Amino acid sequence: MPLNPVISKLSGKLVVLASASPRRLEILSNAGLRFEVVPSWFKETLDKSLFKHPCEYAVETAKQKALEVAQRMPFKHLKTPDIVVGADTVVTVDGLILEKPTDKQDAYRMLSRLSGKEHSVFTGVAIVICRDKNSSVTDYKVVDFYEETKVKFAELSEEMLWEYINSGEPMDKAGGYGIQALGGMLVEYVRGDFLNVVGFPLNHFCKQLGSIFNSPPASPAHKIKRDLDEAWTLVNKTTNGDVELLENVKDDSLTSVQEQNVMGLEFAKCNRQDVPHSIISLLDGFKVSKTLFTASKLKVFDVLNTPGGLTLEEVAGQINASLLGTERLLEAAVSLGLLERVRQEEISVYRNTERASRFLVTDSPVSLHGYILHCNDMVWPLFSHLESAVREGTSQHERAFGKKKEDVFQDVYYSKDEVKIRFMDAMHSIARVTGKDLATAFDLSCYKTACDIGGCTGAMAYEFTKAHPESSVTVFDLPQVIEMRRHFQPKENDERVSFVAGDFFKDDLPKADLYILARVLHDWSDEKLHVLLSKLCKMWTPGCGLLVSEILLDEERRRPSRALLQALSMTEGKQRSTAEYSALLDKHGFTLKHVKHTDNLLDAMLFVKEDPNDKRTLLGCSSASIETAELE
Ligand SMILES: C[S@@+](CC[C@H](N)C(=O)[O-])C[C@H]1O[C@@H](n2cnc3c(N)ncnc32)[C@H](O)[C@@H]1O
């Protein structure tokens, strides 16, 4: 890739470095780049075992860091950057990723592993380009890459190791050394970009920027090829992370790419303005859903959760279905990117794609299986009566399930044990996917006791105690739910989580420092919520907090469509925007302190009641959150 001039191309653009690393800052400012530093809040906690190669982990972490900042800035800083740059450096040796040492012993273990050996340093870099700054929707194009540099350490004596460790230098550095300072002594040779080892591959970065800003205008054919090669993500400005593609298409040449992203549908990759691809993909949406539901119900992804994959005949035998029907289902699943078909020794076998193994296999920790079955069995029938729902302005539980509903939980979901378990399983699977992000959305360290109101199976509570080991959580839910909780208990009993049965419209709530309302408020009308919120106020003491988690609509109530589609089958509830939730809670004296668009399925808001005598309500939980408040 030739190197073209780049720094001048960036003049006048708001470039943001999503990293607090002084070394990256120095490298980029020495190169003459003018930029702002907005450290990313993305926590480097991706599961490394899910990545085939360390460089993929570094690139994904860099991408998440940069996207988090790109999506946060329009709200928290009230400006949209042109470019956000994220980076993550990892050191690998003997197939292990070495991170920053936790203490001196850990530094000792790392450095002795590196002693006398060659290791690799990978830096993943993501360049997020934000477009359409003036419209209500910002779309993000992500260009990412990585650079590898080989470094060989000399044999290090014990004294050398300890002298270096005692200098304090290893502690904040990946792999436990800094090549640009004392750590330079340890290095025999470097093969590749030296600055990559320091923390940022400047040369590769400039080449990438050059190709972004100097590329000739693409012909339609080239453009579509390039678009197919690169991942475009159109992200709603106010919902961060909810991929909202179909309505935002401004350039028809992108349409097929976006449709593939959103639906997994493989449409003709052509640039025909007279072919209504996006409408057809909307039209086919129900076939996609039902294919996923059926494959999940027949446990196709569990059956294929075997290393070598299975032949068509083997799958058909295991799911007890016809050969022809199974073949059609598997072929459709392949076309949607849920399965792969590969040839092994002259025969074709099917196997799960990575995302199917992760999200569709029943016993994966983040399996959506329960939620998928709930959608098939409970939501699909409601949607088959959508026309009546629209005409009548009511939900269709009676038509779909023959049940008169006063209260959808008591009268529909909990009317039979089988339906109840399925509903609870659905809640459980979403809470397991979102729980950690919600529990760590803000600094909640000052809250020692929490009460998860409508906490269902306790999945969120367990994630909360994992994230805050000093805390305990009471799950408060209807007696019919609490009696079933053991079905969902984790293998290792967590005594910090307890369960209390009650009705939040009638009974007193347990006492706690932090109340959690996750996916509860959207189910109810403002009038009903005033009853629940009055109960909450009764138990409230100064310094308490309220963590609310919902899908937040943008203020124009246009997106995310996932929330608005869900509203179509609601009974008495409604989806609300941040301002609408804030106004609702304000009537009971709650003040919105922080909002976080988590880039997961649910967003989070933290409410407090302002009390001039209570430091926690003014400043947040700790000095860390004071810093956060100042950064904002
Ligand atoms: C949509 S689910 C959300 C569950 C959980 N918070 C989550 O995010 O996965 C709503 C929860 O509120 C509970 N619930 C509904 N009505 C209730 C009531 N009157 N009193 C207590 N809990 C109730 C339901 O049993 C259910 O567990």
Coordinates of N, CA and C in Angstrom, one line a residue, residues 339-525:
L339 N -25.5 -21.3 9.5 CA -24.8 -22.6 9.4 C -23.8 -22.4 8.2
E340 N -22.8 -23.3 8.2 CA -21.9 -23.4 7.1 C -22.0 -24.8 6.5
R341 N -21.8 -24.9 5.2 CA -21.7 -26.2 4.6 C -20.3 -26.3 4.0
V342 N -19.6 -27.4 4.4 CA -18.2 -27.5 3.9 C -18.1 -29.0 3.4
R343 N -17.1 -29.1 2.5 CA -16.8 -30.4 1.9 C -15.7 -31.1 2.7
Q344 N -16.0 -32.3 3.2 CA -14.9 -33.0 3.9 C -14.8 -34.4 3.2
E345 N -13.7 -34.7 2.7 CA -13.4 -36.0 2.0 C -14.6 -36.4 1.1
E346 N -14.9 -35.5 0.2 CA -15.9 -35.8 -0.8 C -17.4 -35.7 -0.3
I347 N -17.6 -35.5 1.0 CA -19.0 -35.4 1.4 C -19.2 -34.0 2.0
S348 N -20.5 -33.5 1.9 CA -20.8 -32.2 2.4 C -21.3 -32.4 3.9
V349 N -20.7 -31.6 4.7 CA -21.2 -31.6 6.1 C -21.7 -30.2 6.5
Y350 N -22.6 -30.1 7.4 CA -23.1 -28.8 7.9 C -22.5 -28.6 9.3
R351 N -22.2 -27.4 9.6 CA -21.8 -27.1 11.0 C -22.2 -25.7 11.4
N352 N -22.3 -25.4 12.7 CA -22.7 -24.1 13.1 C -21.7 -23.0 12.8
T353 N -22.1 -21.8 12.4 CA -21.2 -20.7 12.3 C -20.9 -20.3 13.8
E354 N -19.9 -19.4 13.9 CA -19.5 -18.9 15.2 C -20.6 -18.3 16.0
R355 N -21.4 -17.5 15.3 CA -22.5 -16.8 16.1 C -23.6 -17.8 16.5
A356 N -23.8 -18.8 15.6 CA -24.8 -19.8 16.1 C -24.3 -20.6 17.3
S357 N -23.0 -20.9 17.3 CA -22.5 -21.6 18.5 C -22.6 -20.8 19.7
R358 N -22.4 -19.5 19.5 CA -22.4 -18.6 20.7 C -23.8 -18.3 21.2
F359 N -24.7 -18.0 20.3 CA -26.0 -17.5 20.7 C -27.2 -18.5 20.5
L360 N -27.0 -19.5 19.8 CA -28.2 -20.4 19.5 C -28.1 -21.8 20.1
V361 N -26.9 -22.2 20.5 CA -26.8 -23.5 21.2 C -27.4 -23.3 22.6
T362 N -28.2 -24.3 23.0 CA -29.0 -24.2 24.2 C -28.2 -23.9 25.5
D363 N -27.0 -24.6 25.6 CA -26.4 -24.5 26.9 C -25.2 -23.5 26.8
S364 N -25.2 -22.6 25.8 CA -24.2 -21.5 25.8 C -24.6 -20.5 26.9
P365 N -23.6 -19.9 27.6 CA -24.0 -19.0 28.7 C -24.8 -17.8 28.1
V366 N -24.6 -17.5 26.9 CA -25.4 -16.3 26.3 C -26.4 -16.8 25.3
S367 N -26.9 -18.0 25.5 CA -27.9 -18.5 24.5 C -29.2 -17.7 24.5
L368 N -29.7 -17.5 23.3 CA -31.0 -16.8 23.1 C -32.1 -17.8 22.9
H369 N -31.8 -19.1 23.1 CA -32.7 -20.2 22.7 C -34.1 -19.9 23.4
G370 N -34.1 -19.6 24.7 CA -35.3 -19.4 25.5 C -36.1 -18.3 24.9
Y371 N -35.4 -17.2 24.5 CA -36.1 -16.0 24.0 C -36.7 -16.3 22.6
I372 N -36.0 -17.1 21.8 CA -36.4 -17.5 20.5 C -37.7 -18.3 20.6
L373 N -37.7 -19.3 21.5 CA -38.9 -20.1 21.6 C -40.1 -19.3 22.1
H374 N -39.8 -18.3 23.0 CA -40.9 -17.4 23.5 C -41.5 -16.6 22.3
C375 N -40.6 -16.1 21.4 CA -41.0 -15.4 20.2 C -41.9 -16.2 19.3
N376 N -41.5 -17.5 19.2 CA -42.2 -18.4 18.3 C -43.6 -18.7 18.9
D377 N -43.6 -19.0 20.2 CA -44.8 -19.5 20.8 C -45.8 -18.4 21.3
M378 N -45.2 -17.3 21.7 CA -46.1 -16.3 22.3 C -46.2 -15.0 21.4
V379 N -45.1 -14.6 20.8 CA -45.2 -13.3 20.1 C -45.7 -13.5 18.6
W380 N -45.3 -14.6 18.0 CA -45.7 -14.9 16.6 C -47.3 -15.0 16.6
P381 N -47.9 -15.7 17.4 CA -49.4 -15.7 17.4 C -50.0 -14.3 17.5
L382 N -49.4 -13.5 18.4 CA -50.0 -12.1 18.5 C -49.8 -11.3 17.2
F383 N -48.7 -11.5 16.6 CA -48.4 -10.8 15.3 C -49.3 -11.3 14.2
S384 N -49.8 -12.5 14.3 CA -50.7 -13.0 13.2 C -52.0 -12.3 13.3
H385 N -52.3 -11.6 14.4 CA -53.5 -10.8 14.6 C -53.2 -9.3 14.6
L386 N -52.2 -9.0 14.0 CA -51.7 -7.5 14.0 C -52.8 -6.6 13.5
E387 N -53.4 -7.0 12.4 CA -54.4 -6.2 11.8 C -55.5 -5.8 12.8
S388 N -56.0 -6.8 13.5 CA -57.0 -6.6 14.5 C -56.4 -5.7 15.6
A389 N -55.2 -5.9 16.0 CA -54.6 -5.1 17.1 C -54.6 -3.7 16.6
V390 N -54.3 -3.4 15.4 CA -54.2 -2.0 14.9 C -55.6 -1.5 14.9
R391 N -56.6 -2.2 14.3 CA -58.0 -1.7 14.2 C -58.5 -1.4 15.6
E392 N -58.3 -2.3 16.5 CA -58.9 -2.2 17.9 C -58.1 -1.4 18.9
G393 N -56.8 -1.3 18.6 CA -55.9 -0.6 19.5 C -55.7 -1.4 20.8
T394 N -55.8 -2.7 20.7 CA -55.6 -3.5 21.9 C -54.7 -4.7 21.5
S395 N -54.1 -5.3 22.5 CA -53.3 -6.5 22.2 C -54.3 -7.7 21.9
Q396 N -53.7 -8.7 21.4 CA -54.6 -9.8 20.8 C -54.5 -11.1 21.6
H397 N -54.2 -11.0 22.9 CA -54.0 -12.2 23.7 C -55.3 -13.1 23.6
E398 N -56.4 -12.4 23.7 CA -57.7 -13.2 23.7 C -57.8 -14.0 22.4
R399 N -57.6 -13.3 21.3 CA -57.7 -14.0 20.0 C -56.7 -15.1 19.8
A400 N -55.4 -14.8 20.2 CA -54.3 -15.7 20.0 C -54.3 -16.9 21.0
F401 N -54.7 -16.6 22.2 CA -54.6 -17.7 23.2 C -55.9 -18.0 23.9
G402 N -57.0 -17.3 23.5 CA -58.3 -17.6 24.1 C -58.3 -17.1 25.5
K403 N -57.5 -16.2 25.9 CA -57.5 -15.7 27.3 C -57.9 -14.3 27.4
K404 N -58.8 -14.1 28.4 CA -59.2 -12.7 28.6 C -58.1 -12.1 29.5
K405 N -57.5 -11.0 29.2 CA -56.4 -10.6 30.0 C -56.8 -9.3 30.8
E406 N -56.6 -9.4 32.1 CA -56.6 -8.2 32.9 C -55.2 -7.8 33.1
D407 N -54.4 -8.8 33.4 CA -53.0 -8.6 33.7 C -52.2 -9.7 32.9
V408 N -51.4 -9.2 31.9 CA -50.8 -10.2 31.0 C -50.0 -11.2 31.7
F409 N -49.3 -10.8 32.8 CA -48.4 -11.8 33.5 C -49.3 -12.8 34.1
Q410 N -50.2 -12.3 35.0 CA -51.0 -13.3 35.8 C -51.9 -14.1 34.9
D411 N -52.5 -13.5 33.9 CA -53.6 -14.2 33.2 C -53.1 -14.9 31.9
V412 N -51.9 -14.5 31.4 CA -51.5 -15.2 30.2 C -50.2 -16.0 30.5
Y413 N -49.1 -15.3 30.8 CA -47.8 -15.9 30.9 C -47.8 -16.9 32.1
Y414 N -48.5 -16.6 33.2 CA -48.4 -17.5 34.3 C -49.6 -18.4 34.5
S415 N -50.4 -18.5 33.5 CA -51.6 -19.3 33.6 C -51.3 -20.8 33.7
K416 N -50.2 -21.2 33.0 CA -49.8 -22.6 33.0 C -48.3 -22.7 33.2
D417 N -47.9 -23.8 34.0 CA -46.5 -23.9 34.3 C -45.6 -23.9 33.1
E418 N -46.1 -24.6 32.1 CA -45.2 -24.8 30.9 C -45.0 -23.4 30.2
V419 N -46.1 -22.6 30.1 CA -45.9 -21.3 29.5 C -45.1 -20.4 30.4
K420 N -45.3 -20.5 31.7 CA -44.5 -19.7 32.6 C -43.0 -20.0 32.5
I421 N -42.7 -21.3 32.5 CA -41.2 -21.6 32.4 C -40.6 -21.1 31.1
R422 N -41.4 -21.1 30.0 CA -40.9 -20.6 28.7 C -40.7 -19.1 28.8
F423 N -41.7 -18.4 29.4 CA -41.5 -17.0 29.5 C -40.3 -16.6 30.4
M424 N -40.2 -17.4 31.5 CA -39.1 -17.1 32.4 C -37.7 -17.4 31.7
D425 N -37.7 -18.4 30.9 CA -36.5 -18.8 30.2 C -36.1 -17.7 29.2
A426 N -37.2 -17.1 28.6 CA -36.9 -16.0 27.7 C -36.3 -14.8 28.4
M427 N -36.9 -14.4 29.6 CA -36.4 -13.3 30.3 C -34.9 -13.6 30.8
H428 N -34.8 -14.9 31.2 CA -33.5 -15.3 31.7 C -32.4 -15.1 30.6
S429 N -32.7 -15.5 29.4 CA -31.7 -15.5 28.3 C -31.3 -14.1 28.0
I430 N -32.3 -13.2 28.0 CA -31.9 -11.8 27.7 C -31.1 -11.1 28.9
A431 N -31.6 -11.5 30.1 CA -30.9 -10.9 31.2 C -29.5 -11.4 31.3
R432 N -29.2 -12.6 30.9 CA -27.8 -13.1 30.9 C -26.9 -12.4 29.9
V433 N -27.6 -12.1 28.8 CA -26.8 -11.4 27.7 C -26.5 -9.9 28.1
T434 N -27.5 -9.3 28.8 CA -27.4 -7.9 29.1 C -26.9 -7.5 30.5
G435 N -27.0 -8.5 31.4 CA -26.9 -8.3 32.9 C -25.6 -7.6 33.2
K436 N -24.5 -8.1 32.7 CA -23.2 -7.6 33.1 C -23.0 -6.1 32.6
D437 N -23.4 -5.8 31.4 CA -23.3 -4.5 30.9 C -24.1 -3.5 31.7
L438 N -25.3 -4.0 32.2 CA -26.1 -3.1 33.0 C -25.5 -2.9 34.4
A439 N -25.0 -4.0 35.0 CA -24.5 -3.9 36.3 C -23.2 -3.1 36.3
T440 N -22.6 -2.9 35.2 CA -21.3 -2.1 35.2 C -21.5 -0.8 34.4
A441 N -22.7 -0.5 34.1 CA -23.0 0.7 33.2 C -22.5 2.0 33.9
F442 N -22.6 2.0 35.3 CA -22.2 3.2 36.1 C -21.4 2.7 37.3
D443 N -20.8 3.6 37.9 CA -20.1 3.2 39.2 C -21.2 3.1 40.3
L444 N -21.4 1.8 40.6 CA -22.5 1.6 41.6 C -21.9 1.0 42.9
S445 N -20.6 1.3 43.1 CA -19.9 0.6 44.2 C -20.4 1.1 45.6
C446 N -21.0 2.2 45.6 CA -21.5 2.6 47.0 C -22.8 2.0 47.4
Y447 N -23.4 1.3 46.5 CA -24.7 0.6 46.9 C -24.4 -0.8 47.3
K448 N -24.6 -1.1 48.5 CA -24.2 -2.4 49.1 C -25.4 -3.4 49.0
T449 N -26.6 -2.9 49.0 CA -27.8 -3.8 48.9 C -28.6 -3.3 47.7
A450 N -29.1 -4.3 46.9 CA -29.9 -3.9 45.8 C -31.2 -4.7 45.8
C451 N -32.2 -4.2 45.2 CA -33.5 -4.9 45.1 C -33.9 -4.9 43.6
D452 N -33.9 -6.1 43.0 CA -34.3 -6.1 41.6 C -35.8 -6.3 41.5
I453 N -36.5 -5.3 41.2 CA -38.0 -5.3 41.3 C -38.5 -5.9 39.9
G454 N -39.2 -7.0 40.0 CA -39.6 -7.7 38.8 C -38.4 -8.4 38.3
G455 N -37.5 -9.0 39.2 CA -36.2 -9.5 38.8 C -36.3 -10.9 38.2
C456 N -37.5 -11.5 38.2 CA -37.7 -12.8 37.5 C -36.8 -13.9 38.0
T457 N -36.0 -14.5 37.2 CA -35.2 -15.7 37.6 C -34.0 -15.3 38.4
G458 N -33.7 -14.1 38.5 CA -32.5 -13.7 39.3 C -31.3 -13.6 38.4
A459 N -31.4 -13.7 37.1 CA -30.2 -13.7 36.2 C -29.5 -12.4 36.4
M460 N -30.2 -11.3 36.4 CA -29.6 -10.0 36.5 C -28.9 -9.9 37.9
A461 N -29.6 -10.4 38.9 CA -29.1 -10.3 40.3 C -27.7 -11.0 40.4
Y462 N -27.6 -12.2 39.8 CA -26.4 -13.0 39.8 C -25.3 -12.2 39.1
E463 N -25.6 -11.6 37.9 CA -24.6 -10.8 37.2 C -24.2 -9.6 38.1
F464 N -25.1 -9.1 38.8 CA -24.8 -7.9 39.7 C -23.8 -8.3 40.8
T465 N -24.1 -9.4 41.4 CA -23.2 -9.8 42.5 C -21.8 -10.2 42.0
K466 N -21.8 -10.7 40.7 CA -20.5 -11.0 40.1 C -19.7 -9.7 39.9
A467 N -20.4 -8.7 39.4 CA -19.7 -7.4 39.1 C -19.4 -6.7 40.4
H468 N -20.2 -6.9 41.4 CA -20.0 -6.1 42.7 C -20.0 -7.1 43.9
P469 N -18.8 -7.8 44.0 CA -18.8 -8.9 45.0 C -19.2 -8.5 46.4
E470 N -19.1 -7.3 46.8 CA -19.5 -6.9 48.1 C -21.0 -6.7 48.3
S471 N -21.7 -6.8 47.2 CA -23.2 -6.5 47.3 C -24.0 -7.7 47.5
S472 N -25.3 -7.4 48.0 CA -26.3 -8.5 48.0 C -27.5 -8.0 47.3
V473 N -28.3 -8.9 46.6 CA -29.4 -8.5 45.9 C -30.7 -9.3 46.3
T474 N -31.8 -8.6 46.5 CA -33.0 -9.3 46.7 C -33.8 -9.2 45.4
V475 N -34.3 -10.3 44.9 CA -35.1 -10.4 43.7 C -36.6 -10.3 44.2
F476 N -37.3 -9.4 43.7 CA -38.7 -9.2 44.1 C -39.6 -9.5 42.9
D477 N -40.4 -10.5 43.0 CA -41.3 -10.9 41.9 C -42.5 -11.6 42.4
L478 N -43.5 -11.8 41.5 CA -44.7 -12.5 41.8 C -44.5 -13.9 42.4
P479 N -45.3 -14.3 43.3 CA -45.1 -15.6 44.0 C -45.0 -16.8 42.9
Q480 N -45.8 -16.7 41.8 CA -45.7 -17.8 40.8 C -44.4 -17.9 40.2
V481 N -43.7 -16.7 40.1 CA -42.3 -16.7 39.5 C -41.3 -17.2 40.6
I482 N -41.4 -16.7 41.7 CA -40.4 -17.0 42.8 C -40.4 -18.5 43.1
E483 N -41.6 -19.2 43.0 CA -41.6 -20.6 43.3 C -40.9 -21.4 42.2
M484 N -40.6 -20.9 41.1 CA -39.9 -21.6 40.0 C -38.5 -21.2 39.9
R485 N -38.0 -20.4 40.8 CA -36.6 -19.9 40.7 C -35.5 -20.9 40.6
R486 N -35.8 -22.1 41.3 CA -34.7 -23.1 41.3 C -34.4 -23.6 40.0
H487 N -35.3 -23.6 39.0 CA -35.0 -24.1 37.7 C -33.9 -23.3 37.1
F488 N -33.7 -22.1 37.5 CA -32.7 -21.2 36.9 C -31.5 -20.9 37.7
Q489 N -31.4 -21.5 38.9 CA -30.3 -21.2 39.8 C -29.0 -21.6 39.2
P490 N -27.9 -20.8 39.3 CA -26.6 -21.2 38.8 C -26.1 -22.4 39.6
K491 N -25.2 -23.1 39.0 CA -24.7 -24.4 39.7 C -24.1 -24.0 41.1
E492 N -23.3 -23.0 41.1 CA -22.7 -22.6 42.4 C -23.7 -21.7 43.1
N493 N -24.2 -22.1 44.2 CA -25.2 -21.3 44.9 C -24.5 -19.9 45.3
D494 N -25.2 -18.9 45.1 CA -24.7 -17.5 45.5 C -25.6 -17.0 46.6
E495 N -25.1 -17.0 47.8 CA -26.0 -16.7 49.0 C -26.2 -15.2 49.0
R496 N -25.5 -14.4 48.2 CA -25.8 -13.0 48.2 C -27.1 -12.6 47.5
V497 N -27.7 -13.6 46.8 CA -28.9 -13.4 46.1 C -30.1 -14.1 46.8
S498 N -31.1 -13.3 47.2 CA -32.2 -13.9 47.9 C -33.5 -13.5 47.1
F499 N -34.6 -14.1 47.4 CA -35.8 -13.9 46.7 C -37.0 -13.6 47.6
V500 N -37.8 -12.6 47.2 CA -39.0 -12.3 48.0 C -40.2 -12.2 47.1
A501 N -41.2 -12.9 47.5 CA -42.4 -12.9 46.6 C -43.4 -11.8 47.0
G502 N -43.9 -11.2 46.0 CA -44.9 -10.1 46.3 C -45.4 -9.4 45.0
D503 N -46.3 -8.5 45.2 CA -46.9 -7.8 44.0 C -46.5 -6.4 44.1
F504 N -45.8 -5.9 43.1 CA -45.3 -4.5 43.3 C -46.4 -3.4 43.2
F505 N -47.6 -3.8 42.9 CA -48.7 -2.8 42.9 C -49.4 -2.8 44.3
K506 N -49.1 -3.9 45.0 CA -49.9 -4.0 46.3 C -49.0 -4.1 47.5
D507 N -47.9 -4.8 47.4 CA -47.1 -5.0 48.6 C -46.0 -4.0 48.8
D508 N -45.5 -4.0 50.0 CA -44.3 -3.1 50.3 C -43.1 -3.8 49.6
L509 N -42.2 -2.9 49.1 CA -40.9 -3.4 48.5 C -39.9 -3.7 49.6
P510 N -39.0 -4.6 49.4 CA -37.9 -4.8 50.3 C -37.0 -3.5 50.4
K511 N -36.3 -3.4 51.5 CA -35.4 -2.2 51.7 C -34.1 -2.4 50.9
A512 N -33.6 -1.4 50.3 CA -32.3 -1.6 49.6 C -31.7 -0.2 49.4
D513 N -30.4 -0.2 49.0 CA -29.7 1.1 48.7 C -30.0 1.4 47.2
L514 N -30.0 0.3 46.4 CA -30.2 0.5 45.0 C -31.4 -0.3 44.5
Y515 N -32.3 0.3 43.8 CA -33.4 -0.4 43.2 C -33.2 -0.6 41.7
I516 N -33.5 -1.7 41.2 CA -33.3 -2.0 39.8 C -34.7 -2.3 39.2
L517 N -35.0 -1.6 38.1 CA -36.2 -1.9 37.3 C -35.8 -2.2 35.9
A518 N -35.6 -3.5 35.6 CA -35.1 -3.8 34.3 C -36.2 -4.4 33.5
R519 N -36.5 -3.7 32.4 CA -37.6 -4.1 31.5 C -38.9 -4.3 32.2
V520 N -39.2 -3.4 33.1 CA -40.5 -3.4 33.8 C -41.3 -2.3 33.4
L521 N -40.7 -1.1 33.3 CA -41.5 0.1 33.1 C -42.3 0.1 31.8
H522 N -41.6 -0.5 30.7 CA -42.3 -0.4 29.4 C -43.6 -1.2 29.4
D523 N -43.7 -2.1 30.4 CA -44.9 -3.0 30.4 C -46.2 -2.3 30.8
W524 N -46.1 -1.1 31.4 CA -47.2 -0.5 32.1 C -47.5 0.9 31.7
S525 N -48.8 1.3 31.9 CA -49.2 2.7 31.6 C -48.6 3.6 32.7

